[in-house]
């Protein structure tokens, strides 16, 4: 459709006439209970309407917050606004949020239209304008109605692209510049895009689409502002401002004329995840209150749960009354998808919250004061978004901590009833976080589209967020991440590492002092199954997700498949960013060895499949694990091998010193002799490292050395759950256990030893093997797993079958032959020099950057992104 320039608003503009003017403000996007649709599919399933706000309460809050005019824009109806008009409320603007579509592909838009009469509202239906956005825009212009394209970058049905936005530029005089429920990035991006559109840019759009603007003489696209409030929380916090003549008798008409002519500006606050989550929460509470009709018995709520329910409802500005105090004809209705089971879960959570309510009232007195109905006009407690958010997070953590420990105790005592009750309480607490997860999803769904539209990320370096369950621990994964964080900080790479460890671990490790490392205090700490000396730290979901959201990453890296890592997987879905993972640890093999059960490996493989199959890339530490990752459902073209890397300065033969052993004897209580040939194992002392093989090998090698008169000792550097048992088994075999060591002392232990042994068959790389070789030691490893990739057989060490006889022959041979040890050690050092940690980390970063660039190219095709400014410049040069 081509718009005729002669039918446009050419010539209509403001001018200075010496008449005094006043500024009027109105929140131009507000809903009432006349909007009865469902805001999301989930709420629709639960039978929850999108708004329960009474029109008179909307009016009162808007006035209290300084709005000169009160506007209602319900979805496809004017009933809410007309109720205020019919009841004689002053300064009311009748508006409507009209749902319309592009006839070509069904792309849905919402258009705010103000100043409607009931007859005009009926015409919209009669003419079928909801099915044709071109006809709607033409009709709006003919009726000379003030209007604005609502939340322009929000894709209602997933079909929105730059093609649609460009056509909207030609059809509408104003766009919503600040939507108080949507994220700042969406508002900022559309404003940036519109600010770039000069006359030449609009002309280029006209040429590209074969259309003519309805408003060719307008000086750019005007902006309006509205809170998009659905819950009596944010009305009047975002608004539209316009100047009118001071003596205008009909202020609403004068204001709308200024808006229609584009003489207005948008002001106020942007939306956040908390703002949207609290709106969803308020709507849910209002729905529950409406449906329950105050029948506590019907809901199955105990007296304590009912008291908390009333307080929670009051925090949202909803009054719950006992059924006896309500009208006799009001009866409970069906609870939709929530059901009786849902209410039993809620009851348990509310009872749990009751134990902590007195403490919360003391700590948050300002929120407690807002529970009074006389404070609701200016917004209930839930409108204090940051305070409520912190209070809710703290209460959530207390409930989970209490009942998770109760569940563990019930399992220990075999108390099934208490276990069920505790799990119900935890489940209820988790359900309370659902509004935040929903809000995060919708606040970030169009983030990539918004960045492309505004070109805000066109030249910005990649930003990565790495989530890990291990940092500051004694393992190769933790060391790799420490190296990465240090490298990124030194080279100004935009990396943030998020983890969750206890304060003691964070205090004793220097890596936590780096500005790009953030620690989330655990909401709950549990013992690690199978590892008595390790703890499983569970983060607060909302806190961790909030941190990731604030980072605004281009890519998320999941380093471990534990609680923190799984949050990274969830964040990639909620924030719509690519996900890369590293298969650092062969958990199925570990679990099989620890639990010795035929089903253990299968269950672990299914879990790893669920975690890794959705990833855009999966990195492996060695080629040996490519087939295994393929079996997890990851396509071959998505598997990338990380180049091995080691700090060749920290691990260097120059640290060799036989006198060092005396120092170690004093600190570790060992009996290490300077003259002995030392066979070193470094790493975690646990069953999955196949240390039973090393025990058998050393017992036989020790006997052979004694017969030959060779002084040899086994050194075990590291700690773990198997250490005590291993010490018992090797008692009397001259095996020395030095425990956990790090830093320069570890470097000296490596360099001052003679042979390195690593019997593991489950390691994906074996960082200690690299460190030992860099220190000039020949390494003996198995032919299973990653270590076989970094040891050259007969050159830098031996790659052997995991058989006792074979290992005995080769380890004893190295002990006996100093020349072979020297030759292999020299070759080992030379082979590691080319595997610097810097090259490994640069390759790691490059692979992520490649994923991000590929995602951007795919997005540009998906959303039909083209650079209008660049096209305009190209046309000018051609002309």
Short mmCIF file of C-alpha atoms in Angstrom, two decimals, residues 13-382:
data_model
loop_
_atom_site.label_atom_id
_atom_site.label_comp_id
_atom_site.label_asym_id
_atom_site.label_seq_id
_atom_site.Cartn_x
_atom_site.Cartn_y
_atom_site.Cartn_z
CA UNK A 13 3.64 22.31 13.67
CA UNK A 14 4.06 24.31 16.83
CA UNK A 15 5.07 27.99 16.90
CA UNK A 16 5.92 30.68 19.42
CA UNK A 17 2.91 32.97 19.93
CA UNK A 18 3.74 34.62 23.23
CA UNK A 19 0.99 32.71 25.04
CA UNK A 20 2.00 31.22 28.38
CA UNK A 21 2.02 27.45 28.47
CA UNK A 22 2.02 24.74 31.10
CA UNK A 23 3.48 21.27 31.11
CA UNK A 24 1.00 18.41 31.48
CA UNK A 25 1.95 14.86 32.31
CA UNK A 26 0.12 11.60 31.70
CA UNK A 27 1.08 7.97 31.98
CA UNK A 28 -0.02 6.93 28.49
CA UNK A 29 0.14 3.16 28.85
CA UNK A 30 -1.85 1.73 31.77
CA UNK A 31 -4.13 -1.29 32.13
CA UNK A 32 -7.16 -2.03 34.27
CA UNK A 33 -9.22 -5.13 34.91
CA UNK A 34 -10.93 -4.53 31.56
CA UNK A 35 -7.82 -6.19 30.04
CA UNK A 36 -8.88 -9.78 30.54
CA UNK A 37 -6.50 -11.70 28.27
CA UNK A 38 -3.51 -13.71 29.48
CA UNK A 39 -0.14 -11.95 29.57
CA UNK A 40 1.83 -15.19 28.94
CA UNK A 41 1.04 -18.74 27.88
CA UNK A 42 1.87 -20.04 31.36
CA UNK A 43 -0.49 -17.58 33.04
CA UNK A 44 -3.11 -18.51 30.49
CA UNK A 45 -2.70 -22.18 31.41
CA UNK A 46 -3.19 -21.24 35.05
CA UNK A 47 -6.29 -19.23 34.15
CA UNK A 48 -4.78 -15.90 35.19
CA UNK A 49 -5.95 -12.71 33.49
CA UNK A 50 -3.40 -10.03 32.64
CA UNK A 51 -4.76 -7.37 34.98
CA UNK A 52 -6.99 -7.08 38.06
CA UNK A 53 -6.64 -3.34 38.76
CA UNK A 54 -9.91 -1.51 39.40
CA UNK A 55 -10.17 1.64 37.23
CA UNK A 56 -10.80 3.91 40.21
CA UNK A 57 -7.62 2.66 41.94
CA UNK A 58 -5.67 3.26 38.74
CA UNK A 59 -7.04 6.81 38.72
CA UNK A 60 -6.17 7.40 42.39
CA UNK A 61 -2.59 6.18 42.02
CA UNK A 62 -1.97 8.22 38.88
CA UNK A 63 -3.21 11.36 40.61
CA UNK A 64 -1.22 10.65 43.76
CA UNK A 65 1.95 10.30 41.70
CA UNK A 66 1.52 13.65 40.03
CA UNK A 67 -0.20 12.84 36.76
CA UNK A 68 -2.28 15.77 35.48
CA UNK A 69 -4.31 13.48 33.24
CA UNK A 70 -5.29 9.86 33.72
CA UNK A 71 -5.20 7.48 30.78
CA UNK A 72 -6.35 3.88 30.45
CA UNK A 73 -5.21 1.78 27.47
CA UNK A 74 -6.69 -1.66 27.90
CA UNK A 75 -6.12 -4.33 25.30
CA UNK A 76 -8.69 -4.04 22.51
CA UNK A 77 -11.30 -2.43 24.74
CA UNK A 78 -12.18 0.97 26.18
CA UNK A 79 -14.45 -0.37 28.92
CA UNK A 80 -12.10 0.56 31.78
CA UNK A 81 -11.68 4.15 30.62
CA UNK A 82 -15.37 4.55 29.87
CA UNK A 83 -16.22 3.39 33.39
CA UNK A 84 -14.28 6.39 34.73
CA UNK A 85 -15.90 8.74 32.20
CA UNK A 86 -19.41 7.48 32.99
CA UNK A 87 -18.78 7.93 36.70
CA UNK A 88 -17.72 11.53 36.19
CA UNK A 89 -13.98 11.38 36.88
CA UNK A 90 -12.13 14.47 35.64
CA UNK A 91 -9.25 14.67 33.15
CA UNK A 92 -9.64 11.14 31.83
CA UNK A 93 -8.16 10.11 28.48
CA UNK A 94 -9.90 7.23 26.74
CA UNK A 95 -7.27 5.03 25.15
CA UNK A 96 -6.89 1.57 23.74
CA UNK A 97 -3.99 -0.76 23.03
CA UNK A 98 -5.04 -2.09 19.65
CA UNK A 99 -3.76 -5.46 18.48
CA UNK A 100 -3.12 -5.42 14.74
CA UNK A 101 -1.23 -7.47 12.17
CA UNK A 102 0.78 -7.22 9.01
CA UNK A 103 -1.35 -8.97 6.37
CA UNK A 104 1.76 -10.36 4.64
CA UNK A 105 2.95 -12.62 7.47
CA UNK A 106 0.71 -12.09 10.48
CA UNK A 107 3.34 -10.21 12.50
CA UNK A 108 1.50 -8.77 15.52
CA UNK A 109 1.87 -5.17 16.68
CA UNK A 110 0.28 -3.20 19.50
CA UNK A 111 -0.67 0.38 18.74
CA UNK A 112 -1.69 2.82 21.46
CA UNK A 113 -4.48 5.14 20.33
CA UNK A 114 -5.90 7.94 22.49
CA UNK A 115 -8.97 10.13 22.40
CA UNK A 116 -11.25 7.43 21.06
CA UNK A 117 -15.01 7.63 21.18
CA UNK A 118 -17.15 4.51 21.62
CA UNK A 119 -18.22 4.90 17.99
CA UNK A 120 -14.60 4.94 16.78
CA UNK A 121 -13.85 1.88 18.87
CA UNK A 122 -16.73 0.08 17.15
CA UNK A 123 -15.45 1.13 13.73
CA UNK A 124 -12.16 -0.65 14.38
CA UNK A 125 -14.06 -3.92 14.55
CA UNK A 126 -16.45 -3.11 11.73
CA UNK A 127 -13.67 -2.26 9.28
CA UNK A 128 -11.48 -5.18 10.37
CA UNK A 129 -8.57 -2.86 11.13
CA UNK A 130 -7.02 -5.34 13.54
CA UNK A 131 -6.18 -7.60 10.61
CA UNK A 132 -4.45 -4.94 8.51
CA UNK A 133 -1.95 -2.56 10.06
CA UNK A 134 -1.80 -0.45 6.87
CA UNK A 135 -5.54 0.18 6.96
CA UNK A 136 -5.37 0.92 10.71
CA UNK A 137 -2.58 3.46 10.25
CA UNK A 138 -4.48 5.17 7.41
CA UNK A 139 -7.65 5.30 9.52
CA UNK A 140 -5.78 6.75 12.54
CA UNK A 141 -4.40 9.51 10.33
CA UNK A 142 -7.81 10.24 8.78
CA UNK A 143 -9.43 10.41 12.23
CA UNK A 144 -6.59 12.66 13.40
CA UNK A 145 -6.02 10.53 16.52
CA UNK A 146 -3.00 10.73 18.80
CA UNK A 147 -1.18 7.43 18.72
CA UNK A 148 2.09 5.59 19.34
CA UNK A 149 3.57 2.20 18.44
CA UNK A 150 3.76 0.37 21.77
CA UNK A 151 7.03 -1.31 22.86
CA UNK A 152 8.30 -1.28 19.26
CA UNK A 153 11.04 -3.91 19.61
CA UNK A 154 8.94 -6.42 21.53
CA UNK A 155 8.04 -9.32 19.24
CA UNK A 156 4.50 -10.33 20.15
CA UNK A 157 4.46 -13.53 18.10
CA UNK A 158 8.14 -13.88 17.16
CA UNK A 159 7.76 -12.54 13.62
CA UNK A 160 9.10 -9.00 14.13
CA UNK A 161 12.08 -7.94 12.00
CA UNK A 162 13.73 -4.76 10.76
CA UNK A 163 11.49 -4.98 7.69
CA UNK A 164 8.44 -4.46 9.92
CA UNK A 165 10.05 -1.67 11.96
CA UNK A 166 10.99 0.25 8.80
CA UNK A 167 7.40 0.09 7.56
CA UNK A 168 6.17 1.27 10.95
CA UNK A 169 8.45 4.31 10.60
CA UNK A 170 6.40 5.24 7.52
CA UNK A 171 3.04 4.55 9.18
CA UNK A 172 3.16 6.04 12.68
CA UNK A 173 3.90 9.53 13.97
CA UNK A 174 5.14 8.36 17.37
CA UNK A 175 6.86 5.38 18.94
CA UNK A 176 6.85 4.46 22.63
CA UNK A 177 10.31 5.69 23.64
CA UNK A 178 10.13 4.55 27.27
CA UNK A 179 8.04 1.58 28.29
CA UNK A 180 8.16 1.29 32.07
CA UNK A 181 7.80 -2.48 32.08
CA UNK A 182 10.41 -3.30 29.42
CA UNK A 183 14.16 -3.36 29.82
CA UNK A 184 16.26 -0.27 29.28
CA UNK A 185 18.09 -1.96 26.39
CA UNK A 186 14.88 -2.18 24.35
CA UNK A 187 13.91 1.42 25.03
CA UNK A 188 17.41 2.72 24.44
CA UNK A 189 17.88 0.74 21.23
CA UNK A 190 14.70 1.95 19.54
CA UNK A 191 15.52 5.54 20.47
CA UNK A 192 19.05 5.16 19.10
CA UNK A 193 17.67 3.71 15.89
CA UNK A 194 15.09 6.48 15.48
CA UNK A 195 17.60 9.22 16.31
CA UNK A 196 19.70 8.09 13.35
CA UNK A 197 16.83 8.46 10.92
CA UNK A 198 17.18 11.78 9.12
CA UNK A 199 15.30 12.76 5.96
CA UNK A 200 17.74 10.82 3.80
CA UNK A 201 17.31 7.71 5.97
CA UNK A 202 13.52 7.83 5.76
CA UNK A 203 13.74 8.42 2.00
CA UNK A 204 15.92 5.31 1.73
CA UNK A 205 13.27 3.30 3.60
CA UNK A 206 10.58 4.62 1.26
CA UNK A 207 12.61 3.57 -1.76
CA UNK A 208 13.41 0.15 -0.31
CA UNK A 209 9.76 -0.62 0.46
CA UNK A 210 8.02 1.27 -2.33
CA UNK A 211 5.90 3.17 0.21
CA UNK A 212 5.44 6.82 1.11
CA UNK A 213 5.43 8.09 4.67
CA UNK A 214 2.09 9.18 6.11
CA UNK A 215 3.92 12.01 7.88
CA UNK A 216 6.58 13.26 5.42
CA UNK A 217 6.88 16.71 6.99
CA UNK A 218 7.28 15.48 10.55
CA UNK A 219 10.59 16.36 12.17
CA UNK A 220 11.48 12.83 13.14
CA UNK A 221 9.50 10.25 15.05
CA UNK A 222 7.98 11.54 18.30
CA UNK A 223 8.34 9.53 21.53
CA UNK A 224 5.79 8.76 24.20
CA UNK A 225 6.16 7.17 27.61
CA UNK A 226 4.00 4.92 29.73
CA UNK A 227 4.42 2.50 32.62
CA UNK A 228 2.60 -0.42 30.93
CA UNK A 229 1.39 -1.16 34.44
CA UNK A 230 -0.75 -4.23 35.09
CA UNK A 231 -0.63 -4.32 38.88
CA UNK A 232 -1.03 -0.91 40.53
CA UNK A 233 2.71 -0.76 41.16
CA UNK A 234 4.35 1.61 38.67
CA UNK A 235 1.61 3.94 37.48
CA UNK A 236 3.00 7.45 37.02
CA UNK A 237 6.64 6.38 37.17
CA UNK A 238 6.91 6.64 33.38
CA UNK A 239 4.96 9.26 31.51
CA UNK A 240 4.47 11.49 28.47
CA UNK A 241 4.99 15.23 28.82
CA UNK A 242 3.62 18.01 26.58
CA UNK A 243 3.14 21.79 26.73
CA UNK A 244 -0.31 23.30 26.23
CA UNK A 245 -1.76 26.78 26.53
CA UNK A 246 -2.26 27.66 30.18
CA UNK A 247 -5.87 28.77 29.66
CA UNK A 248 -7.07 25.70 27.77
CA UNK A 249 -10.41 24.64 29.20
CA UNK A 250 -10.23 21.07 27.87
CA UNK A 251 -6.78 20.08 29.03
CA UNK A 252 -7.09 16.50 27.81
CA UNK A 253 -7.95 17.54 24.24
CA UNK A 254 -5.12 20.11 24.15
CA UNK A 255 -2.69 17.54 25.48
CA UNK A 256 -3.72 14.94 22.90
CA UNK A 257 -3.40 17.48 20.10
CA UNK A 258 0.17 18.18 21.16
CA UNK A 259 0.88 14.45 21.22
CA UNK A 260 -0.77 14.01 17.82
CA UNK A 261 1.47 16.69 16.36
CA UNK A 262 4.53 15.02 17.88
CA UNK A 263 5.14 17.82 20.40
CA UNK A 264 5.80 15.57 23.36
CA UNK A 265 8.60 13.78 25.15
CA UNK A 266 8.91 10.57 27.15
CA UNK A 267 10.20 10.63 30.71
CA UNK A 268 10.51 8.36 33.72
CA UNK A 269 11.93 4.96 34.60
CA UNK A 270 12.65 1.92 32.48
CA UNK A 271 11.60 -1.59 33.30
CA UNK A 272 13.74 -4.18 35.05
CA UNK A 273 13.44 -7.87 35.74
CA UNK A 274 12.24 -7.10 39.25
CA UNK A 275 9.64 -4.64 38.03
CA UNK A 276 8.19 -7.18 35.61
CA UNK A 277 8.46 -10.03 38.11
CA UNK A 278 6.58 -8.04 40.72
CA UNK A 279 3.86 -7.19 38.22
CA UNK A 280 3.47 -10.90 37.45
CA UNK A 281 3.43 -11.64 41.18
CA UNK A 282 0.80 -9.02 41.86
CA UNK A 283 -1.41 -10.33 39.06
CA UNK A 284 -1.07 -13.87 40.42
CA UNK A 285 -1.94 -12.78 43.94
CA UNK A 286 -4.95 -10.81 42.74
CA UNK A 287 -6.15 -13.82 40.77
CA UNK A 288 -5.78 -16.10 43.79
CA UNK A 289 -7.66 -13.64 45.96
CA UNK A 290 -10.48 -13.37 43.45
CA UNK A 291 -10.83 -17.09 43.04
CA UNK A 292 -10.46 -18.10 46.67
CA UNK A 293 -13.21 -15.78 47.87
CA UNK A 294 -11.49 -15.88 51.26
CA UNK A 295 -12.33 -19.53 51.82
CA UNK A 296 -9.28 -20.61 53.81
CA UNK A 297 -10.66 -24.08 54.44
CA UNK A 298 -11.31 -24.68 50.75
CA UNK A 299 -7.69 -23.82 49.98
CA UNK A 300 -6.42 -26.07 52.72
CA UNK A 301 -4.39 -23.32 54.36
CA UNK A 302 -3.52 -23.57 58.02
CA UNK A 303 -3.98 -20.60 60.34
CA UNK A 304 -0.28 -19.70 60.18
CA UNK A 305 -0.25 -20.03 56.39
CA UNK A 306 -3.37 -17.85 56.15
CA UNK A 307 -1.77 -15.09 58.23
CA UNK A 308 1.27 -15.09 55.96
CA UNK A 309 -0.97 -15.22 52.87
CA UNK A 310 -2.78 -12.11 54.05
CA UNK A 311 0.53 -10.31 54.62
CA UNK A 312 1.84 -11.34 51.21
CA UNK A 313 -1.39 -10.22 49.57
CA UNK A 314 -1.25 -6.92 51.45
CA UNK A 315 2.29 -6.38 50.20
CA UNK A 316 0.80 -6.46 46.69
CA UNK A 317 -2.08 -4.16 47.59
CA UNK A 318 -4.66 -6.96 47.76
CA UNK A 319 -6.93 -7.46 50.77
CA UNK A 320 -7.79 -11.02 51.77
CA UNK A 321 -10.86 -11.48 53.96
CA UNK A 322 -12.35 -14.57 55.52
CA UNK A 323 -15.29 -15.92 53.56
CA UNK A 324 -17.64 -15.14 56.43
CA UNK A 325 -16.92 -11.43 55.91
CA UNK A 326 -17.76 -11.54 52.20
CA UNK A 327 -21.05 -11.78 50.40
CA UNK A 328 -22.82 -15.07 50.80
CA UNK A 329 -23.15 -15.66 47.03
CA UNK A 330 -19.37 -15.49 46.50
CA UNK A 331 -18.18 -19.06 46.20
CA UNK A 332 -14.78 -20.53 45.33
CA UNK A 333 -14.28 -21.38 41.67
CA UNK A 334 -12.09 -23.93 39.93
CA UNK A 335 -8.41 -23.17 40.35
CA UNK A 336 -7.42 -23.70 36.69
CA UNK A 337 -4.09 -25.39 36.08
CA UNK A 338 -2.88 -24.72 39.62
CA UNK A 339 -5.03 -27.35 41.29
CA UNK A 340 -5.22 -28.74 44.80
CA UNK A 341 -1.67 -30.06 44.71
CA UNK A 342 -0.39 -26.59 43.92
CA UNK A 343 -2.22 -25.15 46.91
CA UNK A 344 -0.76 -27.83 49.20
CA UNK A 345 2.72 -26.82 48.05
CA UNK A 346 1.86 -23.16 48.64
CA UNK A 347 0.53 -23.98 52.09
CA UNK A 348 3.81 -25.61 53.10
CA UNK A 349 5.82 -22.64 51.83
CA UNK A 350 3.64 -20.14 53.67
CA UNK A 351 3.96 -22.13 56.89
CA UNK A 352 7.73 -22.09 56.44
CA UNK A 353 7.70 -18.35 55.83
CA UNK A 354 5.70 -17.82 59.03
CA UNK A 355 8.71 -18.87 61.10
CA UNK A 356 10.78 -16.04 59.61
CA UNK A 357 8.17 -13.28 59.30
CA UNK A 358 8.89 -11.60 62.68
CA UNK A 359 12.57 -11.32 61.73
CA UNK A 360 11.68 -9.85 58.32
CA UNK A 361 9.32 -7.30 59.88
CA UNK A 362 12.12 -6.03 62.11
CA UNK A 363 14.70 -5.95 59.32
CA UNK A 364 12.39 -4.32 56.76
CA UNK A 365 10.13 -1.95 58.75
CA UNK A 366 9.44 0.23 55.68
CA UNK A 367 7.90 -2.74 53.89
CA UNK A 368 5.88 -3.69 56.96
CA UNK A 369 4.40 -0.19 57.12
CA UNK A 370 3.20 -0.51 53.52
CA UNK A 371 0.97 -3.43 54.46
CA UNK A 372 -1.59 -0.91 55.66
CA UNK A 373 -4.42 -0.20 53.19
CA UNK A 374 -4.10 3.57 53.61
CA UNK A 375 -0.62 3.38 52.03
CA UNK A 376 -1.76 1.57 48.87
CA UNK A 377 -2.71 4.68 46.91
CA UNK A 378 0.96 5.56 46.52
CA UNK A 379 1.80 1.94 45.82
CA UNK A 380 1.86 -1.19 47.94
CA UNK A 381 5.06 -2.64 49.39
CA UNK A 382 5.63 -4.60 46.19
#
